[in-house]
mmCIF file of C-alpha atoms and ligand atoms in Angstrom:
data_model
loop_
_atom_site.group_PDB
_atom_site.id
_atom_site.type_symbol
_atom_site.label_atom_id
_atom_site.label_comp_id
_atom_site.label_asym_id
_atom_site.label_seq_id
_atom_site.Cartn_x
_atom_site.Cartn_y
_atom_site.Cartn_z
ATOM 1 C CA UNK A 125 -2.955 -26.995 -12.629
ATOM 2 C CA UNK A 126 -5.355 -24.692 -14.394
ATOM 3 C CA UNK A 127 -5.054 -20.981 -13.588
ATOM 4 C CA UNK A 128 -6.839 -17.923 -14.915
ATOM 5 C CA UNK A 129 -4.489 -14.983 -14.641
ATOM 6 C CA UNK A 130 -5.613 -11.397 -15.171
ATOM 7 C CA UNK A 131 -2.813 -9.359 -16.722
ATOM 8 C CA UNK A 132 -2.854 -5.620 -16.014
ATOM 9 C CA UNK A 133 0.192 -4.148 -17.773
ATOM 10 C CA UNK A 134 -0.592 -0.549 -16.766
ATOM 11 C CA UNK A 135 1.691 2.365 -17.629
ATOM 12 C CA UNK A 136 5.248 3.201 -18.680
ATOM 13 C CA UNK A 137 7.429 0.106 -18.707
ATOM 14 C CA UNK A 138 4.542 -1.999 -17.336
ATOM 15 C CA UNK A 139 3.559 -3.561 -20.693
ATOM 16 C CA UNK A 140 7.082 -4.560 -21.771
ATOM 17 C CA UNK A 141 8.079 -6.147 -18.453
ATOM 18 C CA UNK A 142 4.748 -7.920 -17.996
ATOM 19 C CA UNK A 143 5.095 -9.406 -21.461
ATOM 20 C CA UNK A 144 8.322 -11.112 -20.319
ATOM 21 C CA UNK A 145 6.572 -12.590 -17.280
ATOM 22 C CA UNK A 146 3.831 -14.010 -19.463
ATOM 23 C CA UNK A 147 6.562 -15.511 -21.679
ATOM 24 C CA UNK A 148 8.171 -17.106 -18.622
ATOM 25 C CA UNK A 149 4.860 -18.390 -17.236
ATOM 26 C CA UNK A 150 4.040 -19.919 -20.616
ATOM 27 C CA UNK A 151 7.393 -21.695 -20.598
ATOM 28 C CA UNK A 152 6.594 -23.011 -17.095
ATOM 29 C CA UNK A 153 3.153 -24.176 -18.238
ATOM 30 C CA UNK A 154 4.668 -26.046 -21.198
ATOM 31 C CA UNK A 155 7.433 -27.724 -19.261
ATOM 32 C CA UNK A 156 5.385 -28.703 -16.216
ATOM 33 C CA UNK A 157 2.130 -29.351 -18.066
ATOM 34 C CA UNK A 158 -0.086 -26.693 -16.580
ATOM 35 C CA UNK A 159 -2.796 -24.650 -18.218
ATOM 36 C CA UNK A 160 -2.381 -20.925 -17.646
ATOM 37 C CA UNK A 161 -4.926 -18.652 -19.315
ATOM 38 C CA UNK A 162 -4.120 -14.953 -19.570
ATOM 39 C CA UNK A 163 -6.598 -12.152 -20.063
ATOM 40 C CA UNK A 164 -5.497 -8.514 -20.295
ATOM 41 C CA UNK A 165 -7.242 -5.401 -19.038
ATOM 42 C CA UNK A 166 -6.390 -1.708 -18.784
ATOM 43 C CA UNK A 167 -5.540 0.123 -15.564
ATOM 44 C CA UNK A 168 -3.922 3.415 -14.521
ATOM 45 C CA UNK A 169 -3.143 6.294 -16.888
ATOM 46 C CA UNK A 170 -3.724 3.981 -19.852
ATOM 47 C CA UNK A 171 -7.278 3.388 -18.591
ATOM 48 C CA UNK A 172 -7.865 7.089 -17.906
ATOM 49 C CA UNK A 173 -6.842 7.889 -21.490
ATOM 50 C CA UNK A 174 -9.168 5.235 -22.848
ATOM 51 C CA UNK A 175 -12.161 5.350 -20.514
ATOM 52 C CA UNK A 176 -11.640 8.222 -18.088
ATOM 53 C CA UNK A 177 -11.343 5.797 -15.158
ATOM 54 C CA UNK A 178 -8.083 4.370 -13.684
ATOM 55 C CA UNK A 179 -9.903 1.161 -12.677
ATOM 56 C CA UNK A 180 -12.711 0.471 -15.145
ATOM 57 C CA UNK A 181 -15.500 -1.872 -13.967
ATOM 58 C CA UNK A 182 -14.559 -4.477 -16.562
ATOM 59 C CA UNK A 183 -10.984 -4.573 -15.203
ATOM 60 C CA UNK A 184 -12.156 -5.012 -11.624
ATOM 61 C CA UNK A 185 -14.628 -7.722 -12.658
ATOM 62 C CA UNK A 186 -11.913 -9.590 -14.552
ATOM 63 C CA UNK A 187 -9.619 -9.478 -11.484
ATOM 64 C CA UNK A 188 -12.377 -10.688 -9.172
ATOM 65 C CA UNK A 189 -13.169 -13.717 -11.287
ATOM 66 C CA UNK A 190 -9.511 -14.646 -11.913
ATOM 67 C CA UNK A 191 -7.293 -16.817 -9.723
ATOM 68 C CA UNK A 192 -4.523 -14.231 -9.628
ATOM 69 C CA UNK A 193 -3.539 -10.843 -10.996
ATOM 70 C CA UNK A 194 -0.225 -10.063 -12.648
ATOM 71 C CA UNK A 195 0.239 -6.327 -12.363
ATOM 72 C CA UNK A 196 2.768 -4.207 -14.286
ATOM 73 C CA UNK A 197 3.264 -0.643 -13.089
ATOM 74 C CA UNK A 198 1.273 2.509 -12.681
ATOM 75 C CA UNK A 199 1.864 6.252 -12.971
ATOM 76 C CA UNK A 200 2.442 8.980 -15.505
ATOM 77 C CA UNK A 201 4.426 12.216 -15.105
ATOM 78 C CA UNK A 202 1.586 14.280 -16.541
ATOM 79 C CA UNK A 203 -0.338 13.602 -13.312
ATOM 80 C CA UNK A 204 2.662 13.834 -10.980
ATOM 81 C CA UNK A 205 3.172 17.430 -11.994
ATOM 82 C CA UNK A 206 -0.482 18.371 -11.793
ATOM 83 C CA UNK A 207 -1.625 18.725 -8.186
ATOM 84 C CA UNK A 208 -5.082 19.813 -9.409
ATOM 85 C CA UNK A 209 -5.816 16.527 -11.218
ATOM 86 C CA UNK A 210 -8.938 14.949 -9.742
ATOM 87 C CA UNK A 211 -8.497 11.565 -11.396
ATOM 88 C CA UNK A 212 -5.078 9.961 -10.947
ATOM 89 C CA UNK A 213 -3.604 6.654 -12.167
ATOM 90 C CA UNK A 214 -2.581 5.571 -8.632
ATOM 91 C CA UNK A 215 -6.240 5.614 -7.553
ATOM 92 C CA UNK A 216 -6.707 2.590 -9.813
ATOM 93 C CA UNK A 217 -4.150 0.506 -7.931
ATOM 94 C CA UNK A 218 -5.314 1.663 -4.502
ATOM 95 C CA UNK A 219 -8.927 0.853 -5.309
ATOM 96 C CA UNK A 220 -7.936 -2.524 -6.708
ATOM 97 C CA UNK A 221 -6.011 -3.378 -3.506
ATOM 98 C CA UNK A 222 -8.994 -2.349 -1.403
ATOM 99 C CA UNK A 223 -11.611 -4.116 -3.530
ATOM 100 C CA UNK A 224 -9.610 -7.345 -3.591
ATOM 101 C CA UNK A 225 -8.936 -7.133 0.160
ATOM 102 C CA UNK A 226 -5.152 -7.273 -0.330
ATOM 103 C CA UNK A 227 -4.158 -6.223 3.153
ATOM 104 C CA UNK A 228 -0.629 -7.626 3.170
ATOM 105 C CA UNK A 229 2.111 -6.754 0.731
ATOM 106 C CA UNK A 230 5.067 -9.103 0.978
ATOM 107 C CA UNK A 231 8.383 -7.748 -0.292
ATOM 108 C CA UNK A 232 11.439 -10.023 -0.040
ATOM 109 C CA UNK A 233 14.838 -8.312 -0.267
ATOM 110 C CA UNK A 234 18.139 -10.100 -0.588
ATOM 111 C CA UNK A 235 21.644 -9.421 -1.778
ATOM 112 C CA UNK A 236 22.635 -11.596 -4.736
ATOM 113 C CA UNK A 237 26.236 -12.706 -4.220
ATOM 114 C CA UNK A 238 27.072 -11.884 -7.837
ATOM 115 C CA UNK A 239 25.761 -8.340 -7.428
ATOM 116 C CA UNK A 240 27.132 -7.264 -4.057
ATOM 117 C CA UNK A 241 29.736 -5.106 -5.748
ATOM 118 C CA UNK A 242 27.049 -3.310 -7.746
ATOM 119 C CA UNK A 243 25.374 -1.797 -4.723
ATOM 120 C CA UNK A 244 26.486 1.653 -3.565
ATOM 121 C CA UNK A 245 26.683 0.025 -0.117
ATOM 122 C CA UNK A 246 29.860 -1.818 0.898
ATOM 123 C CA UNK A 247 29.892 -5.507 -0.019
ATOM 124 C CA UNK A 248 30.708 -6.626 3.548
ATOM 125 C CA UNK A 249 27.640 -4.785 4.840
ATOM 126 C CA UNK A 250 25.141 -6.293 2.437
ATOM 127 C CA UNK A 251 26.571 -9.754 1.667
ATOM 128 C CA UNK A 252 24.142 -12.288 3.146
ATOM 129 C CA UNK A 253 21.362 -9.752 3.804
ATOM 130 C CA UNK A 254 18.022 -11.505 3.448
ATOM 131 C CA UNK A 255 14.788 -10.051 4.755
ATOM 132 C CA UNK A 256 11.124 -9.796 3.940
ATOM 133 C CA UNK A 257 9.001 -6.732 4.489
ATOM 134 C CA UNK A 258 5.346 -7.212 5.450
ATOM 135 C CA UNK A 259 3.734 -3.930 4.516
ATOM 136 C CA UNK A 260 0.110 -3.303 5.536
ATOM 137 C CA UNK A 261 -1.614 -2.346 2.284
ATOM 138 C CA UNK A 262 -5.244 -1.319 2.720
ATOM 139 C CA UNK A 263 -5.198 1.004 5.742
ATOM 140 C CA UNK A 264 -3.427 3.937 7.325
ATOM 141 C CA UNK A 265 -2.851 7.346 5.823
ATOM 142 C CA UNK A 266 -3.270 6.042 2.256
ATOM 143 C CA UNK A 267 -6.933 5.312 2.868
ATOM 144 C CA UNK A 268 -7.947 7.783 5.596
ATOM 145 C CA UNK A 269 -10.319 10.648 5.009
ATOM 146 C CA UNK A 270 -8.792 13.359 2.858
ATOM 147 C CA UNK A 271 -9.791 16.993 2.718
ATOM 148 C CA UNK A 272 -8.684 20.385 1.533
ATOM 149 C CA UNK A 273 -10.090 23.545 3.052
ATOM 150 C CA UNK A 274 -12.290 25.751 0.917
ATOM 151 C CA UNK A 275 -9.667 28.435 0.535
ATOM 152 C CA UNK A 276 -7.182 25.740 -0.493
ATOM 153 C CA UNK A 277 -4.710 26.806 2.197
ATOM 154 C CA UNK A 278 -4.787 23.667 4.328
ATOM 155 C CA UNK A 279 -5.176 19.969 3.688
ATOM 156 C CA UNK A 280 -5.450 16.826 5.757
ATOM 157 C CA UNK A 281 -4.926 13.067 5.399
ATOM 158 C CA UNK A 282 -6.175 11.004 8.295
ATOM 159 C CA UNK A 283 -4.198 7.975 9.523
ATOM 160 C CA UNK A 284 -6.395 5.343 11.175
ATOM 161 C CA UNK A 285 -5.794 1.707 12.139
ATOM 162 C CA UNK A 286 -7.951 -0.816 13.946
ATOM 163 C CA UNK A 287 -6.797 -3.752 16.074
ATOM 164 C CA UNK A 288 -8.246 -6.164 13.500
ATOM 165 C CA UNK A 289 -6.266 -4.593 10.666
ATOM 166 C CA UNK A 290 -3.056 -4.908 12.667
ATOM 167 C CA UNK A 291 -3.708 -8.423 13.947
ATOM 168 C CA UNK A 292 -4.358 -10.036 10.595
ATOM 169 C CA UNK A 293 -1.076 -8.905 9.013
ATOM 170 C CA UNK A 294 0.855 -9.515 12.247
ATOM 171 C CA UNK A 295 -0.195 -13.182 12.159
ATOM 172 C CA UNK A 296 1.101 -13.496 8.592
ATOM 173 C CA UNK A 297 4.408 -11.877 9.562
ATOM 174 C CA UNK A 298 4.932 -14.171 12.568
ATOM 175 C CA UNK A 299 4.040 -17.256 10.528
ATOM 176 C CA UNK A 300 6.574 -16.214 7.886
ATOM 177 C CA UNK A 301 9.208 -15.648 10.589
ATOM 178 C CA UNK A 302 8.642 -19.178 11.920
ATOM 179 C CA UNK A 303 9.758 -20.497 8.532
ATOM 180 C CA UNK A 304 12.751 -18.141 8.383
ATOM 181 C CA UNK A 305 15.140 -16.868 11.091
ATOM 182 C CA UNK A 306 12.378 -16.404 13.699
ATOM 183 C CA UNK A 307 12.636 -12.669 14.204
ATOM 184 C CA UNK A 308 10.041 -9.950 13.639
ATOM 185 C CA UNK A 309 10.936 -6.256 13.775
ATOM 186 C CA UNK A 310 8.003 -3.904 14.083
ATOM 187 C CA UNK A 311 8.807 -0.569 12.447
ATOM 188 C CA UNK A 312 6.706 2.312 13.765
ATOM 189 C CA UNK A 313 6.825 5.790 15.248
ATOM 190 C CA UNK A 314 5.382 4.927 18.649
ATOM 191 C CA UNK A 315 7.166 7.831 20.338
ATOM 192 C CA UNK A 316 4.902 10.217 18.417
ATOM 193 C CA UNK A 317 1.911 8.542 16.773
ATOM 194 C CA UNK A 318 -1.184 7.113 18.447
ATOM 195 C CA UNK A 319 -1.658 4.611 15.604
ATOM 196 C CA UNK A 320 1.904 3.355 16.158
ATOM 197 C CA UNK A 321 1.195 2.830 19.858
ATOM 198 C CA UNK A 322 -1.809 0.708 18.873
ATOM 199 C CA UNK A 323 0.446 -1.272 16.530
ATOM 200 C CA UNK A 324 2.939 -1.940 19.360
ATOM 201 C CA UNK A 325 0.282 -2.990 21.827
ATOM 202 C CA UNK A 326 -1.502 -5.242 19.348
ATOM 203 C CA UNK A 327 1.636 -6.842 17.935
ATOM 204 C CA UNK A 328 2.927 -7.581 21.465
ATOM 205 C CA UNK A 329 -0.324 -9.457 22.129
ATOM 206 C CA UNK A 330 -0.114 -11.408 18.865
ATOM 207 C CA UNK A 331 3.519 -12.295 19.667
ATOM 208 C CA UNK A 332 2.346 -14.319 22.680
ATOM 209 C CA UNK A 333 1.013 -16.916 20.237
ATOM 210 C CA UNK A 334 4.440 -17.254 18.617
ATOM 211 C CA UNK A 335 6.798 -17.922 21.515
ATOM 212 C CA UNK A 336 9.519 -19.233 19.201
ATOM 213 C CA UNK A 337 9.736 -15.872 17.402
ATOM 214 C CA UNK A 338 11.756 -12.966 18.781
ATOM 215 C CA UNK A 339 10.009 -9.577 18.508
ATOM 216 C CA UNK A 340 11.797 -6.255 18.523
ATOM 217 C CA UNK A 341 10.835 -2.677 17.725
ATOM 218 C CA UNK A 342 12.437 0.169 15.817
ATOM 219 C CA UNK A 343 11.277 3.704 15.204
ATOM 220 C CA UNK A 344 11.020 4.264 11.476
ATOM 221 C CA UNK A 345 13.705 6.975 11.366
ATOM 222 C CA UNK A 346 16.169 4.671 13.086
ATOM 223 C CA UNK A 347 15.035 1.745 10.905
ATOM 224 C CA UNK A 348 15.841 3.790 7.795
ATOM 225 C CA UNK A 349 19.373 4.276 9.124
ATOM 226 C CA UNK A 350 19.779 0.654 10.257
ATOM 227 C CA UNK A 351 18.754 -0.517 6.782
ATOM 228 C CA UNK A 352 21.943 1.059 5.426
ATOM 229 C CA UNK A 353 24.243 0.505 8.434
ATOM 230 C CA UNK A 354 23.418 -3.130 9.166
ATOM 231 C CA UNK A 355 20.738 -4.703 6.960
ATOM 232 C CA UNK A 356 21.724 -8.220 8.071
ATOM 233 C CA UNK A 357 20.004 -7.672 11.425
ATOM 234 C CA UNK A 358 16.598 -7.900 9.735
ATOM 235 C CA UNK A 359 14.573 -11.035 9.115
ATOM 236 C CA UNK A 360 10.867 -10.121 8.929
ATOM 237 C CA UNK A 361 9.963 -6.438 9.044
ATOM 238 C CA UNK A 362 6.355 -5.683 9.918
ATOM 239 C CA UNK A 363 5.081 -2.186 9.294
ATOM 240 C CA UNK A 364 2.195 0.043 8.309
ATOM 241 C CA UNK A 365 1.344 1.174 4.808
ATOM 242 C CA UNK A 366 3.358 4.344 4.282
ATOM 243 C CA UNK A 367 6.449 3.350 6.279
ATOM 244 C CA UNK A 368 6.511 0.104 4.293
ATOM 245 C CA UNK A 369 6.336 1.972 1.007
ATOM 246 C CA UNK A 370 9.317 4.109 1.953
ATOM 247 C CA UNK A 371 11.620 1.558 3.550
ATOM 248 C CA UNK A 372 11.084 -1.004 0.809
ATOM 249 C CA UNK A 373 12.393 1.395 -1.843
ATOM 250 C CA UNK A 374 15.327 2.079 0.454
ATOM 251 C CA UNK A 375 15.906 -1.644 0.965
ATOM 252 C CA UNK A 376 16.057 -2.190 -2.787
ATOM 253 C CA UNK A 377 19.520 -0.601 -2.782
ATOM 254 C CA UNK A 378 20.747 -3.765 -1.054
ATOM 255 C CA UNK A 379 19.741 -5.906 -4.022
ATOM 256 C CA UNK A 380 21.735 -3.757 -6.423
ATOM 257 C CA UNK A 381 18.733 -2.588 -8.447
ATOM 258 C CA UNK A 382 15.098 -1.805 -7.754
ATOM 259 C CA UNK A 383 14.497 -3.676 -11.004
ATOM 260 C CA UNK A 384 14.967 -6.956 -9.108
ATOM 261 C CA UNK A 385 12.428 -6.570 -6.337
ATOM 262 C CA UNK A 386 9.292 -8.661 -6.456
ATOM 263 C CA UNK A 387 6.147 -8.510 -4.365
ATOM 264 C CA UNK A 388 2.950 -10.374 -3.602
ATOM 265 C CA UNK A 389 -0.192 -8.778 -2.229
ATOM 266 C CA UNK A 390 -2.461 -11.174 -0.412
ATOM 267 C CA UNK A 391 -5.514 -11.072 1.801
ATOM 268 C CA UNK A 392 -8.692 -12.596 0.594
ATOM 269 C CA UNK A 393 -9.426 -14.757 -2.425
ATOM 270 C CA UNK A 394 -7.465 -13.315 -5.319
ATOM 271 C CA UNK A 395 -3.791 -12.438 -4.864
ATOM 272 C CA UNK A 396 -1.895 -9.853 -6.892
ATOM 273 C CA UNK A 397 1.738 -9.976 -7.962
ATOM 274 C CA UNK A 398 3.685 -6.889 -8.930
ATOM 275 C CA UNK A 399 7.212 -5.511 -8.973
ATOM 276 C CA UNK A 400 7.814 -2.893 -6.304
ATOM 277 C CA UNK A 401 9.178 -0.398 -8.828
ATOM 278 C CA UNK A 402 7.123 2.238 -10.586
ATOM 279 C CA UNK A 403 6.308 2.898 -14.232
ATOM 280 C CA UNK A 404 9.754 4.393 -15.080
ATOM 281 C CA UNK A 405 8.307 6.538 -17.890
ATOM 282 C CA UNK A 406 11.723 7.721 -19.098
ATOM 283 C CA UNK A 407 12.497 4.151 -20.131
ATOM 284 C CA UNK A 408 9.137 3.195 -21.634
ATOM 285 C CA UNK A 409 9.442 1.560 -25.041
ATOM 286 C CA UNK A 410 13.256 1.670 -25.043
ATOM 287 C CA UNK A 411 13.786 -1.976 -24.148
ATOM 288 C CA UNK A 412 16.045 -1.087 -21.200
ATOM 289 C CA UNK A 413 13.723 -1.858 -18.278
ATOM 290 C CA UNK A 414 14.641 -4.828 -16.114
ATOM 291 C CA UNK A 415 11.905 -7.487 -16.360
ATOM 292 C CA UNK A 416 13.285 -9.520 -13.436
ATOM 293 C CA UNK A 417 11.190 -7.878 -10.680
ATOM 294 C CA UNK A 418 8.057 -8.768 -12.615
ATOM 295 C CA UNK A 419 9.334 -12.263 -13.427
ATOM 296 C CA UNK A 420 10.192 -12.940 -9.775
ATOM 297 C CA UNK A 421 6.721 -11.680 -8.860
ATOM 298 C CA UNK A 422 5.448 -14.357 -11.246
ATOM 299 C CA UNK A 423 7.582 -16.852 -9.281
ATOM 300 C CA UNK A 424 5.777 -15.694 -6.130
ATOM 301 C CA UNK A 425 2.505 -16.350 -7.970
ATOM 302 C CA UNK A 426 3.623 -19.928 -8.595
ATOM 303 C CA UNK A 427 4.630 -20.312 -4.928
ATOM 304 C CA UNK A 428 1.251 -18.952 -3.856
ATOM 305 C CA UNK A 429 -0.393 -21.892 -5.630
ATOM 306 C CA UNK A 430 2.061 -24.388 -4.149
ATOM 307 C CA UNK A 431 4.015 -24.760 -7.411
ATOM 308 C CA UNK A 432 7.369 -24.629 -5.648
ATOM 309 C CA UNK A 433 9.376 -26.679 -8.152
ATOM 310 C CA UNK A 434 8.118 -24.449 -10.924
ATOM 311 C CA UNK A 435 8.965 -21.294 -8.951
ATOM 312 C CA UNK A 436 12.405 -22.670 -8.227
ATOM 313 C CA UNK A 437 12.971 -23.229 -11.948
ATOM 314 C CA UNK A 438 12.209 -19.535 -12.521
ATOM 315 C CA UNK A 439 14.434 -18.394 -9.651
ATOM 316 C CA UNK A 440 17.316 -20.590 -10.831
ATOM 317 C CA UNK A 441 16.979 -19.232 -14.349
ATOM 318 C CA UNK A 442 17.129 -15.673 -12.988
ATOM 319 C CA UNK A 443 20.219 -16.510 -10.927
ATOM 320 C CA UNK A 444 21.816 -17.974 -14.010
ATOM 321 C CA UNK A 445 21.057 -14.859 -16.054
ATOM 322 C CA UNK A 446 22.686 -12.737 -13.363
ATOM 323 C CA UNK A 447 25.708 -15.041 -13.173
ATOM 324 C CA UNK A 448 26.145 -14.862 -16.960
ATOM 325 C CA UNK A 449 25.456 -11.141 -17.054
ATOM 326 C CA UNK A 450 22.441 -11.570 -19.317
ATOM 327 C CA UNK A 451 21.058 -8.394 -17.786
ATOM 328 C CA UNK A 452 19.538 -5.026 -18.612
ATOM 329 C CA UNK A 453 21.675 -1.868 -18.210
ATOM 330 C CA UNK A 454 20.680 -1.175 -14.594
ATOM 331 C CA UNK A 455 22.944 -4.128 -13.767
ATOM 332 C CA UNK A 456 25.069 -4.605 -16.841
ATOM 333 C CA UNK A 457 26.216 -1.208 -18.103
ATOM 334 C CA UNK A 458 28.752 -2.193 -20.709
ATOM 335 C CA UNK A 459 27.238 -5.002 -22.680
ATOM 336 C CA UNK A 460 23.619 -5.074 -21.841
ATOM 337 C CA UNK A 461 20.716 -7.141 -23.088
ATOM 338 C CA UNK A 462 17.294 -5.698 -23.892
ATOM 339 C CA UNK A 463 14.158 -6.302 -21.818
ATOM 340 C CA UNK A 464 12.871 -8.799 -24.398
ATOM 341 C CA UNK A 465 16.239 -10.564 -24.743
ATOM 342 C CA UNK A 466 16.410 -11.163 -20.987
ATOM 343 C CA UNK A 467 12.867 -12.571 -21.198
ATOM 344 C CA UNK A 468 13.866 -14.791 -24.145
ATOM 345 C CA UNK A 469 16.893 -16.090 -22.277
ATOM 346 C CA UNK A 470 14.866 -16.968 -19.171
ATOM 347 C CA UNK A 471 12.211 -18.603 -21.332
ATOM 348 C CA UNK A 472 14.815 -20.795 -23.022
ATOM 349 C CA UNK A 473 16.523 -21.778 -19.730
ATOM 350 C CA UNK A 474 13.179 -22.797 -18.262
ATOM 351 C CA UNK A 475 12.156 -24.705 -21.397
ATOM 352 C CA UNK A 476 15.465 -26.593 -21.790
ATOM 353 C CA UNK A 477 17.305 -26.694 -18.478
ATOM 354 C CA UNK A 478 19.675 -29.454 -19.693
ATOM 355 C CA UNK A 479 20.726 -27.302 -22.588
ATOM 356 C CA UNK A 480 21.807 -24.695 -20.116
ATOM 357 C CA UNK A 481 23.318 -27.168 -17.710
ATOM 358 C CA UNK A 482 21.467 -26.243 -14.545
ATOM 359 C CA UNK A 483 20.613 -28.867 -11.972
ATOM 360 C CA UNK A 484 16.978 -29.221 -11.310
HETATM 361 C C1 IPM N 236 4.107 0.870 -4.503
HETATM 362 C C2 IPM N 236 3.803 2.156 -5.212
HETATM 363 C C3 IPM N 236 2.359 2.547 -4.932
HETATM 364 C C4 IPM N 236 2.226 2.763 -3.436
HETATM 365 C C5 IPM N 236 1.840 3.757 -5.725
HETATM 366 C C6 IPM N 236 2.011 3.582 -7.214
HETATM 367 C C7 IPM N 236 0.410 4.068 -5.379
HETATM 368 O O1 IPM N 236 4.700 3.150 -4.840
HETATM 369 O O2 IPM N 236 3.423 -0.132 -4.773
HETATM 370 O O3 IPM N 236 5.035 0.832 -3.694
HETATM 371 O O4 IPM N 236 2.555 3.838 -2.927
HETATM 372 O O5 IPM N 236 1.781 1.828 -2.769
HETATM 373 MN MN1 MN N 237 6.323 2.449 -3.590
#
């Protein structure tokens, strides 16, 4: 298969982790005889520094004409601490999601058996947890009208959803549930918010088309607690933009490190693949960032194009690295490997599976 992949490394640890994913994808291309072409472009704070725009036209054009986008991370503390900044790195990612029509962000979360003791949660609570969060990505409070009063003493962010916006992601969530444990949990705040009541009503209607899937509902505050008390109850979580942002970071604790959590953003033609973690500026350039979230996002890219054997080769290599403790310090404190060394290891396992004695 021939694929044109736009690579947007972004800020902080983005470039170093993305480089490992490209390494891994090249190893996949060699072993399985595909042609993957990579083209890089700037985004985020890096793009503001260079061109004054977090999503330059050339970057957007490249993404639109590519088959897929591999995205690193975005954000820089110099903007986080400056509430007056008019141009912010995050605007680049939000605009990109909107322009590419990426309305669904898919975030799988599972507990790796080898890592259950690494989580601050008790092993018996998380062992076997396996869920996927469907986070709405181009609506809600993130994209509603924003304003600040003239005297600067009040501000507002509007949260709006339409039936169409809810329906299209609900269908994806139910279809995913049909291939998993057949349960969808809608996370909302329907006891308070009008938009949440629209979500409930709409999702109940959509559910009628998926009679084999069980649907239940949780208020987001309770869901946040249930995530820690009993994460095994979840199969597919369906939720709006901001709730999904928050509970997916919380859910990452189950996996043992946020550095392991992959995501795919889909909707229209071009899909985007990015780790759920941020730009981790404190670690930038130190070689300590975990590249696995980005590499597993690359595995989702392969799955998106139906390359399931190839994706499985990547996932098996990652499992092997975890089993052998070939890991960055977020997982392996005492004897850790660098970001690039983890990438090199995965590259070599994928290139020569026999050498590493994994069944494939
Ligand atoms: C994420 C990030 C982004 C979001 C930021 C960087 C805009 O936190 O992808 O989860 O809030 O969606
Ligand atoms: Mn987030």
